[in-house]
Amino acid sequence: MLNGPGPGLLEKVSYFCFVILSPSSFLAAVRRRRVAFHPPRSEKRSAAKKSAMATASVSFKSREDHRKQIELEEARKAGLAPAEVDEDGKEINPHIPQYMSSAPWYLNADKPSLKHQRNWKSDPNYTKSWYDRGAKLFQANKYRKGACENCGAMTHDKKSCMERPRSLGAKWTNINIAPDEKVESFELDYDGKRDRWNGYDPSTYTRVIADYEAREEARKKYLKEQQLKKLEENNGEEGGENVASEEDEEDGLKIDEAKVDESAQMDFAKVEKRVRTTGGGSTGTVRNLRIREDTAKYLLNLDVNSAYYDPKTRSMREDPLPDADPNDKFYVGDNQNRLSGQALEFKQLNIHSWEAFDKGQDIHMQAAPSQAELLFKSFKIKKEKLKSESKEKIMEKYGNAASEEPIARELLLGQSEQEIEYDRTGRIIKGQDVALPKSKYEEDVFINNHTTVWGSWWKDHQWGYKCCKQTIRNSYCTGLAGIEAAEASADLMKANMARKEAVEDEPVRNEEKRLATWGTDVPDDLVLDKKLLDEALKKEGARKKEEMDERKRKYNVKWNDEVTAEDMEAYRMKRIHHDDPMRDFLR
């Protein structure tokens, strides 16, 4: 911006000072660039040339011109001023941004133009023609020097010859000389190299049309033969009666031709759906299979409190008519589709994959759906197998009441017509002894010297043996001695518990403690030893002198918390009482 002198330098400085820099910042920039205003004489000519080139390519405007240019651009955008015209006389859209409308500096554009946005590097030598396939040129009668040794053509050599290799080439036989091919070379543009229909001859499509017409003629001929054959069979069966008219025959022959394609019939029901575009995706056709005569689901029940209809997804999950006859309803809600058919199986498959993943199996429904479905099938097979095995074990152990012989009528009703006479002791005198029905489990089997079975005694929510009152199963029976010992231990435990509760309830008696001699109150019956008291007074005096003379104070202080009554009395006697009028004579 400030590199060297040149025409329009002051104009540049004043403009940029107004637009970009404040006065203070501009002066600072001038001080930093002071050397640039006074370059050496050896660089003046080169700087002048550069400045002239810069002014020629970019014309700097003053403050007033810049303001007018902005107003003109706004007027052009508003339609109040005519649009700018380029070199060819075409109008330039005023709404085109400046970075698009302004040409690069290296094009040296003097007038506004949009040529730099067009393909201005186009080469007129590009062609859109194509190779003339199969075209032949000159055909020689004898072999020529430099021609193909195999076929004799001049346009290729023996290595690139496309004919069948001859046992003796045209070079040695001079017969069947192949004509020269037409060799062409084209320089195609970008679109020509990528044109998939370049060189296609539209006249070749007539062969495709001819194939389709021949196929259609054969189909019509076959259908006509089938119709005639059917009519002959009907005439033979009816004996010449009820013969169809010629018009009916023609209609029968034209049945297949009159058929309309199903897709053409359903074009009226097409629904355009956007998929994968900015508005929701690429456009595709989705057929609407709902019959237009059907009543819309939101019109089945006009009650406000009925099933909710979501207009966005067009779904109604609940049944709009729950009290109506199921045989008369054709719509029972969208939830019916989720609870029937393959939807329920898919739901179970998802649940199984989630549970298996939580238990540590490497299974994922979305990543490997085939693996998840295979594992789910094997899981169901194993589950059924385990279920049948457990059922068989239970039937082997407890029996199957459904498959066994029916129970005797005597056992079901509990009575019979058989007469039996017993004596006083219960023995049978007359009649047959009826065997009491027993279970298949062992009964009255006593173990470990017990005289009763387990579960014959109950106490404190525990089962046990009645003979010894033990609650430990498979224990050895101790009889009456065990019962007495258990009762004695229970009584002893109760007594101990009662004694413990009594001790805990009794308040703790605290012994009276004598007041310390160094406390505030001194007991009256305190007796002191005179010898010990004299020694304590001497020690206290020595301690006082040591405190007064700092030179005799020791570095390491020995602490002793064993204070006797004599030491405390000596401390009291030596202590200075500030209220004592004779305190000065104690020293």
Coordinates of C-alpha atoms in Angstrom, one line a residue:
M1 CA 0.0 0.0 0.0
L2 CA 2.8 2.4 0.8
N3 CA 5.7 0.9 -1.2
G4 CA 7.4 3.7 -3.0
P5 CA 6.4 6.9 -4.7
G6 CA 4.2 7.1 -7.7
P7 CA 1.2 8.8 -9.2
G8 CA -1.8 9.0 -7.0
L9 CA 0.2 8.4 -3.8
L10 CA -1.5 11.1 -1.7
E11 CA -4.8 10.0 -3.0
K12 CA -4.0 6.5 -1.9
V13 CA -2.9 7.6 1.5
S14 CA -6.0 9.8 2.1
Y15 CA -8.4 7.1 1.1
F16 CA -6.9 4.3 3.1
C17 CA -6.5 6.7 6.1
F18 CA -10.2 7.3 6.0
V19 CA -11.3 3.7 5.4
I20 CA -9.0 1.6 7.5
L21 CA -6.8 3.6 9.8
S22 CA -7.4 6.3 12.4
P23 CA -5.1 9.4 12.4
S24 CA -3.0 8.2 15.3
S25 CA -2.5 4.7 13.9
F26 CA -1.8 6.1 10.4
L27 CA 1.0 8.3 11.8
A28 CA 2.5 5.3 13.5
A29 CA 2.3 3.4 10.3
V30 CA 4.0 6.2 8.4
R31 CA 6.8 6.3 11.0
R32 CA 7.4 2.6 10.6
R33 CA 7.3 2.8 6.8
R34 CA 9.4 6.0 6.6
V35 CA 12.1 4.3 4.7
A36 CA 9.6 3.2 2.1
F37 CA 8.9 6.9 1.2
H38 CA 12.6 7.6 0.5
P39 CA 14.0 4.6 -1.3
P40 CA 17.5 4.6 -2.7
R41 CA 18.1 6.2 -6.2
S42 CA 19.0 2.8 -7.6
E43 CA 15.5 1.5 -6.9
K44 CA 13.5 4.5 -8.1
R45 CA 13.0 3.3 -11.6
S46 CA 11.9 -0.2 -10.7
A47 CA 9.5 1.1 -8.1
A48 CA 8.1 3.6 -10.6
K49 CA 7.5 0.8 -13.1
K50 CA 5.7 -1.4 -10.4
S51 CA 3.6 1.6 -9.3
A52 CA 2.6 2.3 -12.8
M53 CA 1.6 -1.3 -13.4
A54 CA -0.4 -1.3 -10.1
T55 CA -2.3 1.9 -11.1
A56 CA -3.0 0.5 -14.5
S57 CA -4.6 -2.7 -13.1
V58 CA -6.4 -1.3 -10.1
S59 CA -7.8 2.3 -10.1
F60 CA -8.0 3.7 -6.6
K61 CA -10.9 6.0 -5.9
S62 CA -11.3 8.9 -3.6
R63 CA -13.7 9.0 -0.7
E64 CA -16.4 10.7 -2.8
D65 CA -16.1 8.4 -5.7
H66 CA -16.3 5.4 -3.5
R67 CA -19.5 6.7 -1.9
K68 CA -21.0 7.3 -5.3
Q69 CA -20.0 3.8 -6.5
I70 CA -21.8 2.2 -3.4
E71 CA -24.9 4.3 -4.1
L72 CA -24.9 3.2 -7.7
E73 CA -24.6 -0.5 -6.8
E74 CA -27.5 -0.1 -4.4
A75 CA -29.7 1.6 -7.0
R76 CA -28.9 -1.2 -9.5
K77 CA -29.9 -3.8 -7.0
A78 CA -33.1 -1.9 -6.3
G79 CA -33.9 -1.6 -10.0
L80 CA -33.7 2.2 -10.0
A81 CA -30.6 2.3 -12.2
P82 CA -29.9 0.3 -15.4
A83 CA -27.7 -2.8 -15.0
E84 CA -24.0 -2.7 -15.9
V85 CA -23.1 -3.9 -19.5
D86 CA -20.1 -6.0 -20.4
E87 CA -18.0 -5.9 -23.5
D88 CA -20.4 -7.9 -25.6
G89 CA -23.3 -5.6 -24.6
K90 CA -24.9 -8.1 -22.2
E91 CA -26.3 -7.0 -18.9
I92 CA -24.5 -8.1 -15.7
N93 CA -26.7 -9.1 -12.8
P94 CA -26.1 -6.6 -10.0
H95 CA -26.7 -9.3 -7.4
I96 CA -23.6 -11.2 -8.4
P97 CA -21.0 -10.9 -5.6
Q98 CA -17.9 -8.9 -6.2
Y99 CA -15.6 -11.8 -5.8
M100 CA -17.3 -13.4 -8.8
S101 CA -17.8 -10.4 -11.0
S102 CA -14.3 -8.9 -10.6
A103 CA -11.7 -10.4 -12.9
P104 CA -8.3 -11.6 -11.6
W105 CA -5.5 -9.1 -11.7
Y106 CA -3.4 -11.2 -14.2
L107 CA -6.1 -10.8 -16.9
N108 CA -5.7 -7.0 -17.1
A109 CA -9.4 -6.5 -17.6
D110 CA -10.2 -2.8 -18.2
K111 CA -13.9 -3.1 -18.5
P112 CA -16.4 -5.1 -16.5
S113 CA -17.0 -8.5 -17.9
L114 CA -17.9 -12.1 -16.9
K115 CA -15.7 -13.8 -19.5
H116 CA -13.4 -15.0 -16.7
Q117 CA -16.3 -17.1 -15.4
R118 CA -16.9 -18.8 -18.7
N119 CA -14.8 -21.5 -20.5
W120 CA -12.5 -19.1 -22.2
K121 CA -9.9 -21.7 -22.7
S122 CA -12.0 -23.8 -25.1
D123 CA -10.2 -25.3 -28.1
P124 CA -12.1 -25.2 -31.4
N125 CA -10.2 -28.3 -32.6
Y126 CA -12.3 -30.7 -30.5
T127 CA -14.6 -32.9 -32.5
K128 CA -17.6 -35.1 -31.7
S129 CA -17.2 -37.5 -34.6
W130 CA -16.4 -41.2 -34.1
Y131 CA -14.5 -44.0 -35.8
D132 CA -15.9 -45.5 -39.0
R133 CA -16.0 -49.1 -37.9
G134 CA -15.3 -51.8 -40.4
A135 CA -14.4 -49.3 -43.2
K136 CA -11.8 -50.6 -45.7
L137 CA -9.6 -48.6 -48.0
F138 CA -7.2 -49.9 -50.8
Q139 CA -6.8 -53.7 -51.4
A140 CA -3.5 -54.7 -53.1
N141 CA -3.0 -57.6 -55.4
K142 CA 0.4 -58.5 -54.2
Y143 CA 2.5 -58.2 -51.0
R144 CA 4.1 -54.7 -50.3
K145 CA 7.2 -54.1 -48.4
G146 CA 6.5 -53.1 -44.8
A147 CA 3.0 -54.7 -44.8
C148 CA 1.7 -57.3 -42.3
E149 CA 3.5 -60.6 -43.0
N150 CA 0.3 -62.5 -42.0
C151 CA -2.5 -60.8 -44.0
G152 CA -0.7 -58.2 -46.2
A153 CA -2.4 -55.0 -44.9
M154 CA -0.3 -51.9 -44.6
T155 CA -2.1 -50.5 -41.5
H156 CA -0.6 -52.9 -38.9
D157 CA 2.2 -55.4 -38.4
K158 CA 2.2 -59.1 -37.7
K159 CA 2.2 -58.7 -34.0
S160 CA -1.0 -56.6 -33.9
C161 CA -2.8 -58.6 -36.7
M162 CA -6.4 -59.6 -35.7
E163 CA -6.8 -62.3 -38.4
R164 CA -6.2 -66.0 -37.9
P165 CA -2.5 -66.9 -38.2
R166 CA -1.9 -68.5 -41.5
S167 CA 0.4 -71.4 -42.0
L168 CA 2.1 -69.5 -44.8
G169 CA 1.6 -65.7 -44.6
A170 CA 0.7 -63.4 -47.4
K171 CA 4.4 -62.4 -47.6
W172 CA 5.3 -65.8 -49.1
T173 CA 2.0 -66.7 -50.9
N174 CA 0.9 -63.3 -52.4
I175 CA -2.7 -64.4 -52.3
N176 CA -5.7 -63.2 -50.2
I177 CA -4.2 -59.9 -49.5
A178 CA -6.3 -58.1 -46.8
P179 CA -7.5 -54.5 -47.5
D180 CA -6.1 -51.7 -45.5
E181 CA -8.2 -50.5 -42.5
K182 CA -9.3 -46.9 -42.2
V183 CA -7.2 -45.5 -39.3
E184 CA -8.5 -42.3 -37.7
S185 CA -7.5 -40.2 -34.7
F186 CA -9.7 -37.7 -32.9
E187 CA -9.0 -35.1 -30.2
L188 CA -12.1 -35.3 -28.0
D189 CA -13.1 -32.8 -25.3
Y190 CA -14.0 -33.6 -21.7
D191 CA -17.6 -34.5 -22.6
G192 CA -16.7 -36.4 -25.7
K193 CA -14.4 -38.7 -23.8
R194 CA -17.2 -39.6 -21.4
D195 CA -20.1 -39.8 -23.8
R196 CA -21.3 -43.4 -23.6
W197 CA -23.5 -42.9 -26.8
N198 CA -20.7 -41.4 -28.9
G199 CA -20.6 -43.2 -32.2
Y200 CA -23.9 -45.0 -31.7
D201 CA -25.9 -45.5 -34.9
P202 CA -29.6 -45.1 -34.2
S203 CA -30.5 -47.1 -37.3
T204 CA -29.3 -50.3 -35.5
Y205 CA -32.2 -50.0 -33.0
T206 CA -34.6 -51.1 -35.8
R207 CA -33.3 -54.7 -35.2
V208 CA -34.5 -54.5 -31.5
I209 CA -37.9 -53.3 -32.7
A210 CA -38.1 -56.1 -35.2
D211 CA -37.3 -58.7 -32.5
Y212 CA -40.0 -57.4 -30.3
E213 CA -42.5 -57.3 -33.2
A214 CA -41.7 -60.9 -34.1
R215 CA -42.1 -62.0 -30.5
E216 CA -45.5 -60.3 -30.3
E217 CA -46.7 -61.9 -33.6
A218 CA -45.7 -65.3 -32.3
R219 CA -47.5 -64.8 -29.0
K220 CA -50.7 -63.7 -30.8
K221 CA -50.5 -66.7 -33.1
Y222 CA -50.1 -69.1 -30.2
L223 CA -53.0 -67.5 -28.3
K224 CA -55.2 -67.8 -31.4
E225 CA -54.4 -71.5 -31.7
Q226 CA -55.3 -72.0 -28.0
Q227 CA -58.6 -70.2 -28.3
L228 CA -59.6 -72.2 -31.4
K229 CA -58.6 -75.5 -29.7
K230 CA -60.8 -74.6 -26.7
L231 CA -63.7 -73.7 -28.9
E232 CA -63.5 -77.0 -30.8
E233 CA -63.5 -78.9 -27.4
N234 CA -66.6 -77.0 -26.2
N235 CA -68.4 -77.7 -29.5
G236 CA -67.6 -81.4 -29.3
E237 CA -68.9 -81.6 -25.7
E238 CA -72.2 -79.7 -26.3
G239 CA -73.0 -81.5 -29.5
G240 CA -73.3 -78.4 -31.6
E241 CA -75.7 -76.6 -29.2
N242 CA -75.1 -73.2 -27.8
V243 CA -72.6 -72.3 -30.4
A244 CA -71.0 -68.9 -29.8
S245 CA -71.4 -66.2 -32.3
E246 CA -68.5 -64.7 -34.3
E247 CA -68.4 -61.6 -32.2
D248 CA -68.0 -63.6 -29.1
E249 CA -65.1 -65.5 -30.7
E250 CA -63.4 -62.3 -31.6
D251 CA -63.8 -61.0 -28.1
G252 CA -62.4 -64.3 -26.7
L253 CA -59.4 -63.9 -29.0
K254 CA -58.8 -60.3 -27.8
I255 CA -59.1 -61.0 -24.1
D256 CA -55.3 -61.0 -23.6
E257 CA -54.8 -57.9 -25.7
A258 CA -57.4 -56.0 -23.8
K259 CA -55.6 -56.6 -20.5
V260 CA -54.2 -53.5 -18.9
D261 CA -51.0 -53.6 -17.0
E262 CA -51.5 -53.5 -13.2
S263 CA -49.0 -50.7 -12.8
A264 CA -50.9 -48.6 -15.3
Q265 CA -54.1 -49.2 -13.4
M266 CA -52.5 -48.0 -10.1
D267 CA -50.9 -44.9 -11.4
F268 CA -53.7 -42.8 -9.9
A269 CA -52.6 -44.0 -6.4
K270 CA -49.0 -42.9 -6.7
V271 CA -47.5 -41.1 -3.7
E272 CA -44.3 -39.2 -4.2
K273 CA -41.9 -39.6 -1.3
R274 CA -38.6 -37.7 -0.8
V275 CA -35.6 -39.7 0.3
R276 CA -32.0 -38.6 0.8
T277 CA -32.4 -35.0 -0.5
T278 CA -32.1 -31.6 1.3
G279 CA -35.9 -31.8 1.9
G280 CA -35.8 -35.4 3.1
G281 CA -34.0 -37.6 0.5
S282 CA -34.1 -38.8 -3.1
T283 CA -37.4 -38.8 -4.7
G284 CA -39.0 -42.2 -5.2
T285 CA -42.5 -43.7 -5.9
V286 CA -44.4 -45.4 -3.1
R287 CA -47.7 -47.0 -4.0
N288 CA -50.6 -46.3 -1.8
L289 CA -52.4 -49.6 -1.3
R290 CA -55.4 -48.2 0.6
I291 CA -58.6 -48.4 -1.3
R292 CA -60.2 -45.0 -1.6
E293 CA -63.7 -46.3 -0.7
D294 CA -62.5 -47.3 2.8
T295 CA -63.4 -45.0 5.6
A296 CA -60.4 -43.2 7.1
K297 CA -59.4 -44.5 10.5
Y298 CA -59.8 -41.1 12.2
L299 CA -63.5 -41.1 11.0
L300 CA -64.4 -44.5 12.5
N301 CA -65.1 -42.9 15.9
L302 CA -65.7 -39.1 16.1
D303 CA -65.6 -39.1 19.9
V304 CA -62.9 -36.8 21.3
N305 CA -61.9 -39.2 24.0
S306 CA -61.6 -42.2 21.7
A307 CA -58.3 -43.6 20.3
Y308 CA -55.7 -41.0 19.5
Y309 CA -54.8 -40.4 15.8
D310 CA -51.4 -39.0 15.0
P311 CA -51.6 -37.0 11.8
K312 CA -47.9 -36.8 11.2
T313 CA -47.3 -40.6 11.2
R314 CA -51.0 -41.4 10.2
S315 CA -51.1 -44.0 13.0
M316 CA -53.8 -44.9 15.5
R317 CA -52.4 -47.5 17.9
E318 CA -55.5 -48.2 20.0
D319 CA -58.8 -49.7 18.8
P320 CA -61.2 -46.9 17.8
L321 CA -64.3 -49.1 18.4
P322 CA -63.4 -51.4 21.3
D323 CA -67.1 -52.2 22.1
A324 CA -68.1 -53.2 18.6
D325 CA -68.5 -56.7 17.4
P326 CA -65.0 -58.1 16.3
N327 CA -66.6 -59.8 13.3
D328 CA -67.9 -56.5 11.9
K329 CA -64.6 -54.6 12.4
F330 CA -62.0 -54.4 9.7
Y331 CA -59.6 -52.2 11.7
V332 CA -58.6 -52.8 15.3
G333 CA -55.7 -50.5 15.7
D334 CA -52.0 -50.5 14.7
N335 CA -51.0 -52.4 17.8
Q336 CA -52.6 -55.5 16.4
N337 CA -49.8 -55.6 13.7
R338 CA -47.2 -55.4 16.4
L339 CA -48.6 -58.3 18.4
S340 CA -49.2 -60.7 15.5
G341 CA -47.3 -62.4 12.7
Q342 CA -43.6 -62.0 12.4
A343 CA -43.5 -58.8 14.4
L344 CA -43.8 -60.7 17.6
E345 CA -41.0 -63.1 16.6
F346 CA -38.8 -60.2 15.7
K347 CA -39.5 -58.6 19.1
Q348 CA -38.5 -61.9 20.8
L349 CA -35.3 -62.0 18.7
N350 CA -34.3 -58.5 19.8
I351 CA -35.0 -59.3 23.4
H352 CA -32.9 -62.5 23.2
S353 CA -29.9 -60.6 21.6
W354 CA -30.1 -57.9 24.3
E355 CA -30.1 -60.4 27.1
A356 CA -27.3 -62.5 25.6
F357 CA -25.2 -59.4 25.1
D358 CA -25.7 -58.4 28.8
K359 CA -24.6 -61.9 29.8
G360 CA -21.3 -61.6 27.9
Q361 CA -22.0 -63.1 24.5
D362 CA -20.6 -61.3 21.4
I363 CA -23.9 -60.8 19.6
H364 CA -25.4 -57.8 18.0
M365 CA -28.7 -57.6 16.1
Q366 CA -27.8 -54.8 13.8
A367 CA -24.2 -55.7 13.1
A368 CA -24.8 -59.5 12.5
P369 CA -28.5 -60.2 12.1
S370 CA -27.9 -63.7 10.6
Q371 CA -25.7 -64.7 13.5
A372 CA -28.3 -63.4 16.0
E373 CA -31.1 -65.3 14.3
L374 CA -29.1 -68.5 14.2
L375 CA -28.2 -68.3 17.9
F376 CA -31.8 -67.6 18.8
K377 CA -33.0 -70.8 16.9
S378 CA -30.3 -72.9 18.6
F379 CA -31.4 -71.3 22.0
K380 CA -35.0 -72.3 21.4
I381 CA -34.0 -75.9 20.4
K382 CA -31.9 -76.3 23.6
K383 CA -34.7 -74.8 25.7
E384 CA -37.2 -77.3 24.4
K385 CA -34.8 -80.1 24.9
L386 CA -34.1 -79.1 28.5
K387 CA -37.8 -78.7 29.1
S388 CA -38.6 -82.2 27.8
E389 CA -35.8 -83.7 29.8
S390 CA -37.0 -82.1 33.1
K391 CA -40.6 -83.2 32.3
E392 CA -39.4 -86.8 31.8
K393 CA -37.4 -86.8 35.0
I394 CA -40.4 -85.5 37.0
M395 CA -42.7 -88.2 35.4
E396 CA -40.1 -90.9 36.2
K397 CA -40.0 -89.7 39.8
Y398 CA -43.6 -88.9 40.6
G399 CA -45.4 -90.7 37.8
N400 CA -47.9 -89.6 35.2
A401 CA -51.4 -89.5 36.4
A402 CA -52.7 -88.8 32.9
S403 CA -51.2 -91.9 31.3
E404 CA -51.6 -94.4 34.2
E405 CA -54.6 -96.6 34.7
P406 CA -57.6 -95.0 36.3
I407 CA -58.0 -95.3 40.1
A408 CA -60.3 -97.9 41.3
R409 CA -63.9 -96.9 42.0
E410 CA -63.6 -98.2 45.6
L411 CA -60.8 -95.7 46.3
L412 CA -62.6 -92.8 44.6
L413 CA -65.9 -93.3 46.4
G414 CA -64.4 -94.7 49.6
Q415 CA -67.0 -97.5 49.9
S416 CA -67.8 -100.9 48.6
E417 CA -70.3 -103.8 48.9
Q418 CA -67.8 -106.1 50.4
E419 CA -68.6 -107.3 53.9
I420 CA -65.8 -107.8 56.5
E421 CA -66.2 -108.9 60.1
Y422 CA -63.6 -107.9 62.7
D423 CA -63.1 -109.0 66.4
R424 CA -62.4 -106.8 69.4
T425 CA -58.7 -106.7 68.7
G426 CA -59.2 -105.7 65.1
R427 CA -58.4 -108.9 63.4
I428 CA -60.5 -110.1 60.5
I429 CA -62.9 -112.9 61.3
K430 CA -64.9 -113.0 58.1
G431 CA -64.3 -111.4 54.7
Q432 CA -61.2 -110.4 52.8
D433 CA -58.7 -107.9 54.2
V434 CA -58.8 -104.8 52.0
A435 CA -55.3 -103.4 51.5
L436 CA -55.1 -99.7 52.3
P437 CA -53.7 -97.6 49.4
K438 CA -50.2 -96.5 50.1
S439 CA -48.1 -93.9 48.3
K440 CA -45.0 -94.8 46.4
Y441 CA -42.8 -93.2 49.0
E442 CA -41.3 -95.0 51.9
E443 CA -43.4 -94.8 55.1
D444 CA -42.7 -95.5 58.7
V445 CA -39.0 -95.8 58.1
F446 CA -37.1 -94.7 61.2
I447 CA -33.4 -93.8 61.1
N448 CA -30.7 -93.1 63.7
N449 CA -32.6 -94.8 66.6
H450 CA -35.6 -92.5 66.2
T451 CA -39.1 -93.8 66.9
T452 CA -40.9 -91.1 64.9
V453 CA -40.4 -89.6 61.5
W454 CA -39.0 -86.2 60.6
G455 CA -41.8 -83.6 60.7
S456 CA -43.7 -85.1 63.6
W457 CA -42.9 -82.2 65.9
W458 CA -43.2 -78.4 65.4
K459 CA -41.9 -75.7 67.6
D460 CA -40.8 -72.1 67.0
H461 CA -41.3 -72.3 63.3
Q462 CA -39.1 -75.4 63.0
W463 CA -39.8 -79.0 62.2
G464 CA -38.3 -81.9 64.2
Y465 CA -38.5 -85.3 65.7
K466 CA -41.2 -85.8 68.4
C467 CA -39.3 -88.6 70.1
C468 CA -36.4 -86.4 71.2
K469 CA -37.6 -83.0 70.2
Q470 CA -34.6 -82.2 68.0
T471 CA -34.8 -79.8 65.1
I472 CA -31.7 -81.0 63.4
R473 CA -32.5 -83.5 60.6
N474 CA -30.6 -86.8 60.4
S475 CA -29.4 -86.3 64.0
Y476 CA -29.1 -89.3 66.5
C477 CA -32.0 -89.8 68.8
T478 CA -31.2 -89.1 72.5
G479 CA -34.6 -90.0 73.9
L480 CA -35.9 -88.6 77.2
A481 CA -32.4 -87.8 78.4
G482 CA -31.9 -85.5 75.5
I483 CA -35.3 -83.8 76.2
E484 CA -34.3 -83.3 79.8
A485 CA -30.9 -82.0 78.9
A486 CA -32.4 -79.6 76.3
E487 CA -34.9 -78.3 78.9
A488 CA -32.1 -77.8 81.5
S489 CA -29.9 -75.9 79.0
A490 CA -32.9 -73.8 78.1
D491 CA -33.6 -73.0 81.7
L492 CA -30.0 -72.1 82.4
M493 CA -29.9 -69.9 79.3
K494 CA -33.0 -68.1 80.5
A495 CA -31.5 -67.6 84.0
N496 CA -28.3 -66.2 82.5
M497 CA -30.3 -63.8 80.3
A498 CA -32.4 -62.6 83.2
R499 CA -29.2 -62.0 85.3
K500 CA -27.6 -60.1 82.5
E501 CA -30.7 -57.9 82.1
A502 CA -30.7 -57.2 85.9
V503 CA -27.1 -56.2 85.9
E504 CA -27.6 -53.9 82.9
D505 CA -30.6 -52.3 84.6
E506 CA -28.8 -51.6 87.9
P507 CA -27.3 -48.1 88.1
V508 CA -23.5 -47.9 88.4
R509 CA -22.2 -46.6 91.7
N510 CA -19.4 -44.1 91.4
E511 CA -16.9 -44.0 94.2
E512 CA -16.3 -40.6 95.8
K513 CA -12.9 -39.3 94.9
R514 CA -10.9 -37.2 97.2
L515 CA -10.1 -33.8 95.9
A516 CA -6.6 -33.3 94.7
T517 CA -4.2 -31.4 96.9
W518 CA -3.5 -29.0 94.0
G519 CA -7.1 -28.1 93.5
T520 CA -9.0 -25.1 94.7
D521 CA -10.3 -26.9 97.8
V522 CA -7.9 -28.4 100.3
P523 CA -9.3 -31.0 102.7
D524 CA -9.0 -30.4 106.4
D525 CA -7.7 -33.9 107.3
L526 CA -4.7 -33.5 105.0
V527 CA -1.5 -34.6 106.8
L528 CA 1.9 -33.6 105.4
D529 CA 5.4 -35.0 106.1
K530 CA 7.7 -32.3 107.5
K531 CA 10.9 -33.8 106.0
L532 CA 9.3 -34.1 102.5
L533 CA 7.9 -30.6 102.9
D534 CA 11.3 -29.1 103.7
E535 CA 12.8 -30.8 100.7
A536 CA 10.0 -29.5 98.5
L537 CA 10.6 -26.0 99.8
K538 CA 14.3 -26.2 99.0
K539 CA 13.5 -27.4 95.5
E540 CA 10.9 -24.7 94.9
G541 CA 13.4 -22.0 96.1
A542 CA 16.1 -23.3 93.8
R543 CA 13.6 -23.3 90.9
K544 CA 12.7 -19.6 91.6
K545 CA 16.3 -18.6 91.6
E546 CA 16.9 -20.4 88.3
E547 CA 14.0 -18.6 86.8
M548 CA 15.3 -15.2 87.9
D549 CA 18.8 -15.9 86.6
E550 CA 18.5 -16.6 82.9
R551 CA 22.1 -17.6 82.6
K552 CA 21.4 -20.7 84.6
R553 CA 18.4 -21.7 82.6
K554 CA 19.0 -25.0 80.9
Y555 CA 18.4 -25.6 77.2
N556 CA 16.6 -29.0 77.6
V557 CA 13.7 -28.9 80.0
K558 CA 12.8 -32.1 81.8
W559 CA 9.1 -32.4 82.4
N560 CA 7.8 -34.3 85.5
D561 CA 4.1 -34.5 86.2
E562 CA 4.4 -36.5 89.4
V563 CA 3.5 -33.8 91.9
T564 CA 3.1 -34.8 95.5
A565 CA 1.1 -33.1 98.2
E566 CA 4.3 -31.7 99.8
D567 CA 5.3 -30.2 96.4
M568 CA 2.0 -28.5 96.0
E569 CA 2.1 -27.1 99.5
A570 CA 5.6 -25.7 98.9
Y571 CA 4.4 -24.1 95.7
R572 CA 1.6 -22.4 97.6
M573 CA 3.9 -21.2 100.3
K574 CA 6.4 -19.7 97.8
R575 CA 3.9 -18.2 95.5
I576 CA 3.7 -14.4 95.5
H577 CA 0.3 -13.0 96.5
H578 CA -0.2 -9.6 94.8
D579 CA -2.7 -8.5 97.4
D580 CA -0.4 -9.3 100.3
P581 CA 1.1 -6.0 101.7
M582 CA 4.2 -7.9 103.0
R583 CA 5.0 -9.5 99.6
D584 CA 8.2 -7.4 99.2
F585 CA 9.7 -8.9 102.4
L586 CA 9.3 -12.5 101.1
R587 CA 12.3 -12.1 98.7

